[in-house]
Every structure is written in structure tokens, then in C-alpha cells.
Amino acid sequence: MTHDEALTILNDFLSSPERSEDCFNFHQFRGGMVAIYSCPKYVSEVDFGFLVLGDDEKGVSQWFDDEKIRIAWVTCMNETSEALAMGCFTLKDCYAIEKSATAPDEELSHWCDGYLQAYELTVEAWVDACELLASEDFAELDEEHMAFLGLLEVLANWDQALDENEDPEHLKRSFPVLFATVDEAIIKMHHLAQMLEEYFVRSEIESETFVRESAKIGRNDPCPCGSGKKYKKCCLN
């Protein structure tokens, strides 16, 4: 199955009148894919599938059991993951805008909303990374990460952003710049997530190595100093 064929199948499936109201539409799905692959730790495609389909039990069953639909979303997710890893993913390929545009279209807003909803599946991993992100090596990237999420909120809820902005006309004129900023930040955020993932994996390996090399000494075990006393009555104290 080609990528274009997979996109068509998923668009038809997710836009079907049979889908429940809380089911992702096609553009939310595309945004959500990028979010789960831009996470410091693995996010289950099963969890993502349940997020996409919401309370649509029939849809969930088709998502995982219908071979054509399953192959379609696997194909799309693999393509997205590879594009992010290669650094060649860009929103401009999916949502081209005019230089004179003053607002995101509905499809782009839905993409941003899908990213933000799927981001909730990754929050725990980002929380685990907070201490590391606060370090000097990652502080600047962490600021960019939070700014990126803020821009997604603006584009996902454009009308609300205009209402709350002190200069809505300036915000409208700034839209092309905001779009370009978000587009460029996607790869940066994925790169940040990959660096953090590598750090976590390395830390786990080092921890496991430490456990193997140094067996834990029980309080009632003989003290390793050779005194003949129990550890709790000798070097432990």
C-alpha cells in the first residue's frame, strides 16, 4: 500500500458519518502522529488508537481488526516516523498557505489540536525529563519546547487567541511568521525528544550495569570488611 493510498483510506474512514463526535478527524490524526513520535519515551500505538477513536467501539474494532485500515494507519505512522527521523517533515507539504494569509484554515487548526491532544499521552515522559531539561545543556531547548506548545494553542484556537490579544490585527498579520515558526520547530522538538530518549536509555543501561557489578548487601549479611560481624552492626553504622 502506498502512502497516498493509506491517506485516502484513513481520510474516508475518519470522516465517515458512522464515527462518533469525539473521534479524531483526519487532520487531528496527522497532528497526533507527530506528537507521539516527538516524545522522550515510547508511546503505544494502541493507546494512540484509542485516543483517535474515542468512545467509538465499532471504530476501535475496525481500527485494529480490519486489515486494510490497520495497514493504512501503520503505513502512515511509519512514513511520519521516518520523515521526522530524517529531518524532512514539513507542514508546508500538507498545509500550504498564501503569504498574505491572516488566519489558519480549519484543517491546520485541527492538525494543531490533534498534536496537543496526543501530547497528553506524552506528558508523563516530559515530566520525567523536567530535571534534565532544567540543566544548562537543555534549558534553551526547553524554552523553545514550551513556546512551541504555546504557538500550537494559538493556531488551534485562533478565534479565542484573537479575542484575548491586545492587538488582534497584528496577530493576523503575524500568522505567516507563526506558521513558519511552528513548521521549523517540529523537527527541533523531535530532535530534543530523541536526545532525551537516548539519555534515558543510557541511564537505564548504566543502572543495570551497576546492579550486576555490585550485589546488594543485606543488613544481616556478614560485613564485607571481614570483621565477622553482621553488616548492620559493623560498617553500616
mmCIF file with all atom_site columns, N, CA and C in Angstrom, residues 15 23 34 75 95 98 112 115 120 161 164 177 197 225-226:
data_model
loop_
_atom_site.group_PDB
_atom_site.id
_atom_site.type_symbol
_atom_site.label_atom_id
_atom_site.label_alt_id
_atom_site.label_comp_id
_atom_site.label_asym_id
_atom_site.label_entity_id
_atom_site.label_seq_id
_atom_site.pdbx_PDB_ins_code
_atom_site.Cartn_x
_atom_site.Cartn_y
_atom_site.Cartn_z
_atom_site.occupancy
_atom_site.B_iso_or_equiv
_atom_site.pdbx_formal_charge
_atom_site.auth_seq_id
_atom_site.auth_comp_id
_atom_site.auth_asym_id
_atom_site.auth_atom_id
_atom_site.pdbx_PDB_model_num
ATOM 1  N N  . SER A 1 15  ? -13.639 10.303 8.377  1.00 0.00 ? 15  SER A N  1
ATOM 2  C CA . SER A 1 15  ? -14.678 11.276 8.040  1.00 0.00 ? 15  SER A CA 1
ATOM 3  C C  . SER A 1 15  ? -16.045 10.625 7.826  1.00 0.00 ? 15  SER A C  1
ATOM 4  N N  . CYS A 1 23  ? -14.416 11.312 18.008 1.00 0.00 ? 23  CYS A N  1
ATOM 5  C CA . CYS A 1 23  ? -13.388 10.677 17.187 1.00 0.00 ? 23  CYS A CA 1
ATOM 6  C C  . CYS A 1 23  ? -12.541 11.753 16.497 1.00 0.00 ? 23  CYS A C  1
ATOM 7  N N  . VAL A 1 34  ? 2.530   13.055 14.862 1.00 0.00 ? 34  VAL A N  1
ATOM 8  C CA . VAL A 1 34  ? 3.782   13.780 15.080 1.00 0.00 ? 34  VAL A CA 1
ATOM 9  C C  . VAL A 1 34  ? 4.060   13.923 16.572 1.00 0.00 ? 34  VAL A C  1
ATOM 10 N N  . THR A 1 75  ? 1.055   2.255  7.842  1.00 0.00 ? 75  THR A N  1
ATOM 11 C CA . THR A 1 75  ? 1.822   2.873  6.758  1.00 0.00 ? 75  THR A CA 1
ATOM 12 C C  . THR A 1 75  ? 2.024   4.363  7.010  1.00 0.00 ? 75  THR A C  1
ATOM 13 N N  . TYR A 1 95  ? -0.116  21.618 4.339  1.00 0.00 ? 95  TYR A N  1
ATOM 14 C CA . TYR A 1 95  ? -0.968  22.785 4.544  1.00 0.00 ? 95  TYR A CA 1
ATOM 15 C C  . TYR A 1 95  ? -0.272  24.036 4.017  1.00 0.00 ? 95  TYR A C  1
ATOM 16 N N  . GLU A 1 98  ? -0.902  30.964 1.745  1.00 0.00 ? 98  GLU A N  1
ATOM 17 C CA . GLU A 1 98  ? -0.505  32.139 0.977  1.00 0.00 ? 98  GLU A CA 1
ATOM 18 C C  . GLU A 1 98  ? 0.277   33.092 1.877  1.00 0.00 ? 98  GLU A C  1
ATOM 19 N N  . CYS A 1 112 ? -3.126  21.087 14.607 1.00 0.00 ? 112 CYS A N  1
ATOM 20 C CA . CYS A 1 112 ? -2.539  21.577 15.866 1.00 0.00 ? 112 CYS A CA 1
ATOM 21 C C  . CYS A 1 112 ? -3.292  21.019 17.069 1.00 0.00 ? 112 CYS A C  1
ATOM 22 N N  . TYR A 1 115 ? -2.296  17.412 17.622 1.00 0.00 ? 115 TYR A N  1
ATOM 23 C CA . TYR A 1 115 ? -0.974  17.335 18.255 1.00 0.00 ? 115 TYR A CA 1
ATOM 24 C C  . TYR A 1 115 ? -1.111  17.544 19.756 1.00 0.00 ? 115 TYR A C  1
ATOM 25 N N  . GLU A 1 120 ? -0.922  14.887 25.377 1.00 0.00 ? 120 GLU A N  1
ATOM 26 C CA . GLU A 1 120 ? -1.319  14.469 26.723 1.00 0.00 ? 120 GLU A CA 1
ATOM 27 C C  . GLU A 1 120 ? -0.841  13.047 27.019 1.00 0.00 ? 120 GLU A C  1
ATOM 28 N N  . ALA A 1 161 ? -7.728  33.243 20.481 1.00 0.00 ? 161 ALA A N  1
ATOM 29 C CA . ALA A 1 161 ? -6.478  33.992 20.567 1.00 0.00 ? 161 ALA A CA 1
ATOM 30 C C  . ALA A 1 161 ? -6.673  35.438 20.118 1.00 0.00 ? 161 ALA A C  1
ATOM 31 N N  . GLU A 1 164 ? -8.451  37.431 22.837 1.00 0.00 ? 164 GLU A N  1
ATOM 32 C CA . GLU A 1 164 ? -7.657  37.685 24.033 1.00 0.00 ? 164 GLU A CA 1
ATOM 33 C C  . GLU A 1 164 ? -6.431  38.557 23.757 1.00 0.00 ? 164 GLU A C  1
ATOM 34 N N  . VAL A 1 177 ? 4.290   34.200 9.805  1.00 0.00 ? 177 VAL A N  1
ATOM 35 C CA . VAL A 1 177 ? 5.507   34.009 10.612 1.00 0.00 ? 177 VAL A CA 1
ATOM 36 C C  . VAL A 1 177 ? 5.274   32.936 11.662 1.00 0.00 ? 177 VAL A C  1
ATOM 37 N N  . GLU A 1 197 ? 15.512  10.735 24.934 1.00 0.00 ? 197 GLU A N  1
ATOM 38 C CA . GLU A 1 197 ? 15.310  9.287  24.919 1.00 0.00 ? 197 GLU A CA 1
ATOM 39 C C  . GLU A 1 197 ? 16.650  8.563  25.017 1.00 0.00 ? 197 GLU A C  1
ATOM 40 N N  . CYS A 1 225 ? 33.801  -6.205 55.158 1.00 0.00 ? 225 CYS A N  1
ATOM 41 C CA . CYS A 1 225 ? 35.134  -5.780 55.623 1.00 0.00 ? 225 CYS A CA 1
ATOM 42 C C  . CYS A 1 225 ? 35.915  -6.944 56.230 1.00 0.00 ? 225 CYS A C  1
ATOM 43 N N  . GLY A 1 226 ? 35.201  -8.074 56.495 1.00 0.00 ? 226 GLY A N  1
ATOM 44 C CA . GLY A 1 226 ? 35.886  -9.248 57.027 1.00 0.00 ? 226 GLY A CA 1
ATOM 45 C C  . GLY A 1 226 ? 35.923  -9.310 58.540 1.00 0.00 ? 226 GLY A C  1
#
